[in-house]
Amino acid sequence: MHALPPVTEMYDALVKRDPDFEGVFFVGVRTTGIFCRPTCPARKPKAENVDFYPSVRDALAAGFRPCLRCRPLEPEGEPPAWLRPLLAEVERDPARRWRDQDLREQGLEPARVRRWFQRAHGMSFHAYSRARRLGVAFGAMRQGADVTGTAAGSGWESESGFRDAFAKLFGEAPTRAKDVRTRVVTTRLITALGPMLVGATDEGVCLLEFCERRMLETQVKRLRHLLGAAFVPGENEHTHRAEEELAEYFRGDRTTFDWPLVMPGTPFQVAVWEALLKIPYGETRSYDQQARQLEKPGAQRAVGKANGDNRLAIVVPCHRVVRSDGSLSGYGGGLWRKRALLDLETGARIADGALPGACAVR
Ligand SMILES: [Zn+2]
């Protein structure tokens, strides 16, 4: 794990452009939406406007875009000439979705691109472009509900890029009001295990997921369809409560949640999720036990699939389901998070800076 130094020390290093802190932290500047290396030659922001991150990945997941002056994506000097047009293209249109085929059309071998990103940033190109795509959308959220009004002055290149990215992640708001059955307000929460996205209707919380999760875009799309919902940046009483109670949970001061949850699904999915809600804090169940409890012996695989479709991480505790031998298996938010959540619930605290950094868990 890659722990961050104390904030005052990092801010001091930032002001002095101290090269000893290169690679130790990256700094996100809230007023511009940009993240930098400690040694960036640009004018230094005020202390109250910065957030520190242990890795490029975390800064991207929190919604910042790379600085064009200090180029935080280039740990080994300039990126190779063959890659620069692609990086420029991602920045020109961060909302774009890239397939391997698109890379080939640009004359790039997908495996070669993947290897460079993996070595330089510990993530695939697709994970990088997804992080940029989500980042732009989260940038919209960080600016609050007034997306169009704030885009121009917020450092994002264009208002339309801003709206596009939000729309691509959360769907176009249906134009005819009668098509919208409900509204989901959506905001980001910062937790000890990285940024999460929380969404809530007037009735309750319907989405709680780690921002970098591969399934997130699919989950949003399904929810939009199932609820007939329009997603808008914002907060309500349910997101506020989620934020407070999750902070208590991560401090080890809370073991249960009783929020109103909105979890549309098939009868089988709902039965699986309700069974998950009954697994107490600090305990685990096997897929087999879960299947038998549902009176569907032999249905472990279907149960595992329904667990994976859970849209409410932590509060519907799919992390409490393990293999029969006690070992951990698939977790949408990453196995390291599953381990950290189970450790937390058995009395360990999550250390400051427990996020996997540039040189840690993948
Ligand atoms: Zn910079």
PDB file of C-alpha atoms in Angstrom, residues 209-362:
ATOM      1  CA  GLU A 209     -20.871   1.933  -6.401  1.00  0.00           C
ATOM      2  CA  PHE A 210     -17.141   2.533  -6.633  1.00  0.00           C
ATOM      3  CA  CYS A 211     -16.497   5.024  -9.425  1.00  0.00           C
ATOM      4  CA  GLU A 212     -13.891   3.034 -11.272  1.00  0.00           C
ATOM      5  CA  ARG A 213     -15.999  -0.095 -11.395  1.00  0.00           C
ATOM      6  CA  ARG A 214     -16.218  -1.508 -14.894  1.00  0.00           C
ATOM      7  CA  MET A 215     -19.939  -2.294 -14.486  1.00  0.00           C
ATOM      8  CA  LEU A 216     -20.903   1.212 -13.409  1.00  0.00           C
ATOM      9  CA  GLU A 217     -21.994   2.436 -16.818  1.00  0.00           C
ATOM     10  CA  THR A 218     -24.041  -0.719 -17.385  1.00  0.00           C
ATOM     11  CA  GLN A 219     -25.655  -0.380 -13.952  1.00  0.00           C
ATOM     12  CA  VAL A 220     -26.637   3.211 -14.648  1.00  0.00           C
ATOM     13  CA  LYS A 221     -28.152   2.218 -17.975  1.00  0.00           C
ATOM     14  CA  ARG A 222     -30.181  -0.623 -16.433  1.00  0.00           C
ATOM     15  CA  LEU A 223     -31.420   1.556 -13.635  1.00  0.00           C
ATOM     16  CA  ARG A 224     -32.465   4.269 -16.041  1.00  0.00           C
ATOM     17  CA  HIS A 225     -34.485   1.707 -17.922  1.00  0.00           C
ATOM     18  CA  LEU A 226     -35.950  -0.078 -14.883  1.00  0.00           C
ATOM     19  CA  LEU A 227     -37.011   3.087 -13.096  1.00  0.00           C
ATOM     20  CA  GLY A 228     -37.787   5.242 -16.136  1.00  0.00           C
ATOM     21  CA  ALA A 229     -35.415   7.656 -14.480  1.00  0.00           C
ATOM     22  CA  ALA A 230     -33.619  10.796 -15.550  1.00  0.00           C
ATOM     23  CA  PHE A 231     -30.222  11.199 -13.847  1.00  0.00           C
ATOM     24  CA  VAL A 232     -29.278  14.670 -12.709  1.00  0.00           C
ATOM     25  CA  PRO A 233     -26.340  15.896 -10.629  1.00  0.00           C
ATOM     26  CA  GLY A 234     -27.488  16.729  -7.118  1.00  0.00           C
ATOM     27  CA  GLU A 235     -28.132  15.622  -3.556  1.00  0.00           C
ATOM     28  CA  ASN A 236     -31.115  14.875  -1.366  1.00  0.00           C
ATOM     29  CA  GLU A 237     -31.857  13.674   2.173  1.00  0.00           C
ATOM     30  CA  HIS A 238     -30.967  10.079   1.200  1.00  0.00           C
ATOM     31  CA  THR A 239     -27.568  10.930  -0.301  1.00  0.00           C
ATOM     32  CA  HIS A 240     -26.772  13.068   2.745  1.00  0.00           C
ATOM     33  CA  ARG A 241     -27.625  10.228   5.058  1.00  0.00           C
ATOM     34  CA  ALA A 242     -25.569   7.792   2.966  1.00  0.00           C
ATOM     35  CA  GLU A 243     -22.581  10.118   3.142  1.00  0.00           C
ATOM     36  CA  GLU A 244     -22.790  10.511   6.930  1.00  0.00           C
ATOM     37  CA  GLU A 245     -23.385   6.869   7.706  1.00  0.00           C
ATOM     38  CA  LEU A 246     -20.714   5.578   5.334  1.00  0.00           C
ATOM     39  CA  ALA A 247     -18.182   7.881   6.999  1.00  0.00           C
ATOM     40  CA  GLU A 248     -19.176   6.308  10.360  1.00  0.00           C
ATOM     41  CA  TYR A 249     -18.946   2.826   8.847  1.00  0.00           C
ATOM     42  CA  PHE A 250     -15.433   3.444   7.516  1.00  0.00           C
ATOM     43  CA  ARG A 251     -14.350   4.740  10.935  1.00  0.00           C
ATOM     44  CA  GLY A 252     -15.599   1.465  12.429  1.00  0.00           C
ATOM     45  CA  ASP A 253     -18.364   3.295  14.324  1.00  0.00           C
ATOM     46  CA  ARG A 254     -21.355   1.858  12.461  1.00  0.00           C
ATOM     47  CA  THR A 255     -22.356  -1.739  11.781  1.00  0.00           C
ATOM     48  CA  THR A 256     -25.829  -1.441  10.252  1.00  0.00           C
ATOM     49  CA  PHE A 257     -27.703   0.800   7.863  1.00  0.00           C
ATOM     50  CA  ASP A 258     -31.459   1.068   7.615  1.00  0.00           C
ATOM     51  CA  TRP A 259     -31.855   3.394   4.679  1.00  0.00           C
ATOM     52  CA  PRO A 260     -34.808   3.099   2.374  1.00  0.00           C
ATOM     53  CA  LEU A 261     -33.441   1.227  -0.631  1.00  0.00           C
ATOM     54  CA  VAL A 262     -34.794   1.194  -4.148  1.00  0.00           C
ATOM     55  CA  MET A 263     -33.718  -2.042  -5.829  1.00  0.00           C
ATOM     56  CA  PRO A 264     -35.741  -3.007  -8.853  1.00  0.00           C
ATOM     57  CA  GLY A 265     -34.904  -6.415 -10.314  1.00  0.00           C
ATOM     58  CA  THR A 266     -36.272  -9.843 -11.114  1.00  0.00           C
ATOM     59  CA  PRO A 267     -37.951 -11.702  -8.215  1.00  0.00           C
ATOM     60  CA  PHE A 268     -34.870 -13.935  -7.958  1.00  0.00           C
ATOM     61  CA  GLN A 269     -32.437 -10.990  -7.860  1.00  0.00           C
ATOM     62  CA  VAL A 270     -34.515  -9.227  -5.228  1.00  0.00           C
ATOM     63  CA  ALA A 271     -34.654 -12.431  -3.126  1.00  0.00           C
ATOM     64  CA  VAL A 272     -30.853 -12.756  -3.344  1.00  0.00           C
ATOM     65  CA  TRP A 273     -30.299  -9.120  -2.398  1.00  0.00           C
ATOM     66  CA  GLU A 274     -32.722  -9.387   0.524  1.00  0.00           C
ATOM     67  CA  ALA A 275     -30.837 -12.471   1.719  1.00  0.00           C
ATOM     68  CA  LEU A 276     -27.598 -10.485   1.553  1.00  0.00           C
ATOM     69  CA  LEU A 277     -29.132  -7.826   3.790  1.00  0.00           C
ATOM     70  CA  LYS A 278     -29.568 -10.495   6.488  1.00  0.00           C
ATOM     71  CA  ILE A 279     -25.861 -11.418   6.709  1.00  0.00           C
ATOM     72  CA  PRO A 280     -24.665  -9.660   9.875  1.00  0.00           C
ATOM     73  CA  TYR A 281     -21.692  -7.307  10.015  1.00  0.00           C
ATOM     74  CA  GLY A 282     -18.445  -9.158  10.605  1.00  0.00           C
ATOM     75  CA  GLU A 283     -19.777 -12.500   9.316  1.00  0.00           C
ATOM     76  CA  THR A 284     -19.492 -14.238   5.974  1.00  0.00           C
ATOM     77  CA  ARG A 285     -21.561 -16.825   4.067  1.00  0.00           C
ATOM     78  CA  SER A 286     -20.652 -19.137   1.232  1.00  0.00           C
ATOM     79  CA  TYR A 287     -22.467 -19.137  -2.106  1.00  0.00           C
ATOM     80  CA  ASP A 288     -23.643 -22.617  -1.178  1.00  0.00           C
ATOM     81  CA  GLN A 289     -25.144 -21.478   2.145  1.00  0.00           C
ATOM     82  CA  GLN A 290     -26.795 -18.583   0.378  1.00  0.00           C
ATOM     83  CA  ALA A 291     -28.346 -20.890  -2.250  1.00  0.00           C
ATOM     84  CA  ARG A 292     -29.660 -23.248   0.438  1.00  0.00           C
ATOM     85  CA  GLN A 293     -31.111 -20.372   2.438  1.00  0.00           C
ATOM     86  CA  LEU A 294     -33.026 -19.358  -0.674  1.00  0.00           C
ATOM     87  CA  GLU A 295     -34.194 -22.979  -0.986  1.00  0.00           C
ATOM     88  CA  LYS A 296     -32.405 -23.223  -4.317  1.00  0.00           C
ATOM     89  CA  PRO A 297     -29.683 -25.756  -3.574  1.00  0.00           C
ATOM     90  CA  GLY A 298     -27.301 -26.065  -6.492  1.00  0.00           C
ATOM     91  CA  ALA A 299     -28.040 -22.528  -7.657  1.00  0.00           C
ATOM     92  CA  GLN A 300     -24.703 -21.127  -6.445  1.00  0.00           C
ATOM     93  CA  ARG A 301     -23.813 -19.856  -9.875  1.00  0.00           C
ATOM     94  CA  ALA A 302     -27.094 -17.976 -10.318  1.00  0.00           C
ATOM     95  CA  VAL A 303     -26.718 -16.606  -6.800  1.00  0.00           C
ATOM     96  CA  GLY A 304     -23.173 -15.440  -7.614  1.00  0.00           C
ATOM     97  CA  LYS A 305     -24.459 -13.720 -10.726  1.00  0.00           C
ATOM     98  CA  ALA A 306     -27.234 -11.935  -8.820  1.00  0.00           C
ATOM     99  CA  ASN A 307     -24.669 -10.842  -6.201  1.00  0.00           C
ATOM    100  CA  GLY A 308     -22.606  -9.388  -9.034  1.00  0.00           C
ATOM    101  CA  ASP A 309     -25.637  -7.459 -10.275  1.00  0.00           C
ATOM    102  CA  ASN A 310     -26.033  -5.771  -6.913  1.00  0.00           C
ATOM    103  CA  ARG A 311     -26.073  -2.010  -7.421  1.00  0.00           C
ATOM    104  CA  LEU A 312     -25.745  -1.107  -3.756  1.00  0.00           C
ATOM    105  CA  ALA A 313     -22.190  -1.859  -2.640  1.00  0.00           C
ATOM    106  CA  ILE A 314     -21.504  -2.081   1.134  1.00  0.00           C
ATOM    107  CA  VAL A 315     -25.120  -1.469   2.204  1.00  0.00           C
ATOM    108  CA  VAL A 316     -26.276  -4.664   0.449  1.00  0.00           C
ATOM    109  CA  PRO A 317     -23.233  -6.557   1.621  1.00  0.00           C
ATOM    110  CA  CYS A 318     -22.260  -8.804  -1.295  1.00  0.00           C
ATOM    111  CA  HIS A 319     -18.673  -8.512   0.009  1.00  0.00           C
ATOM    112  CA  ARG A 320     -19.744 -10.876   2.842  1.00  0.00           C
ATOM    113  CA  VAL A 321     -20.118 -13.819   0.467  1.00  0.00           C
ATOM    114  CA  VAL A 322     -17.002 -15.958   0.056  1.00  0.00           C
ATOM    115  CA  ARG A 323     -16.088 -19.391  -1.300  1.00  0.00           C
ATOM    116  CA  SER A 324     -16.868 -22.493   0.778  1.00  0.00           C
ATOM    117  CA  ASP A 325     -13.195 -22.730   1.762  1.00  0.00           C
ATOM    118  CA  GLY A 326     -13.300 -19.123   3.002  1.00  0.00           C
ATOM    119  CA  SER A 327     -11.214 -17.712   0.157  1.00  0.00           C
ATOM    120  CA  LEU A 328     -12.319 -14.580  -1.634  1.00  0.00           C
ATOM    121  CA  SER A 329     -13.681 -14.605  -5.128  1.00  0.00           C
ATOM    122  CA  GLY A 330     -14.983 -11.991  -7.522  1.00  0.00           C
ATOM    123  CA  TYR A 331     -15.932  -8.553  -6.302  1.00  0.00           C
ATOM    124  CA  GLY A 332     -16.975  -5.846  -8.727  1.00  0.00           C
ATOM    125  CA  GLY A 333     -15.111  -3.194  -6.752  1.00  0.00           C
ATOM    126  CA  GLY A 334     -11.895  -5.237  -6.791  1.00  0.00           C
ATOM    127  CA  LEU A 335     -10.708  -8.007  -4.480  1.00  0.00           C
ATOM    128  CA  TRP A 336      -8.489  -5.646  -2.494  1.00  0.00           C
ATOM    129  CA  ARG A 337     -11.617  -3.709  -1.532  1.00  0.00           C
ATOM    130  CA  LYS A 338     -13.470  -6.875  -0.549  1.00  0.00           C
ATOM    131  CA  ARG A 339     -10.529  -7.809   1.672  1.00  0.00           C
ATOM    132  CA  ALA A 340     -10.405  -4.286   3.159  1.00  0.00           C
ATOM    133  CA  LEU A 341     -14.158  -4.301   3.912  1.00  0.00           C
ATOM    134  CA  LEU A 342     -13.992  -7.709   5.600  1.00  0.00           C
ATOM    135  CA  ASP A 343     -10.908  -6.642   7.580  1.00  0.00           C
ATOM    136  CA  LEU A 344     -12.699  -3.481   8.668  1.00  0.00           C
ATOM    137  CA  GLU A 345     -15.698  -5.505   9.848  1.00  0.00           C
ATOM    138  CA  THR A 346     -13.540  -7.845  11.874  1.00  0.00           C
ATOM    139  CA  GLY A 347     -11.976  -4.979  13.765  1.00  0.00           C
ATOM    140  CA  ALA A 348      -9.182  -3.680  11.584  1.00  0.00           C
ATOM    141  CA  ARG A 349      -9.207  -0.022  10.652  1.00  0.00           C
ATOM    142  CA  ILE A 350      -8.555   1.164   7.150  1.00  0.00           C
ATOM    143  CA  ALA A 351      -5.315   3.112   7.319  1.00  0.00           C
ATOM    144  CA  ASP A 352      -5.033   6.594   5.800  1.00  0.00           C
ATOM    145  CA  GLY A 353      -3.838   6.250   2.250  1.00  0.00           C
ATOM    146  CA  ALA A 354      -4.905   2.614   2.045  1.00  0.00           C
ATOM    147  CA  LEU A 355      -5.765   3.092  -1.599  1.00  0.00           C
ATOM    148  CA  PRO A 356      -3.514   1.067  -3.821  1.00  0.00           C
ATOM    149  CA  GLY A 357      -1.054   3.521  -5.246  1.00  0.00           C
ATOM    150  CA  ALA A 358       1.160   3.531  -8.266  1.00  0.00           C
ATOM    151  CA  CYS A 359       3.200   0.601  -7.049  1.00  0.00           C
ATOM    152  CA  ALA A 360       0.653  -1.509  -5.204  1.00  0.00           C
ATOM    153  CA  VAL A 361      -2.300  -3.815  -5.794  1.00  0.00           C
ATOM    154  CA  ARG A 362      -3.767  -3.892  -9.257  1.00  0.00           C
TER     155      ARG A 362
END
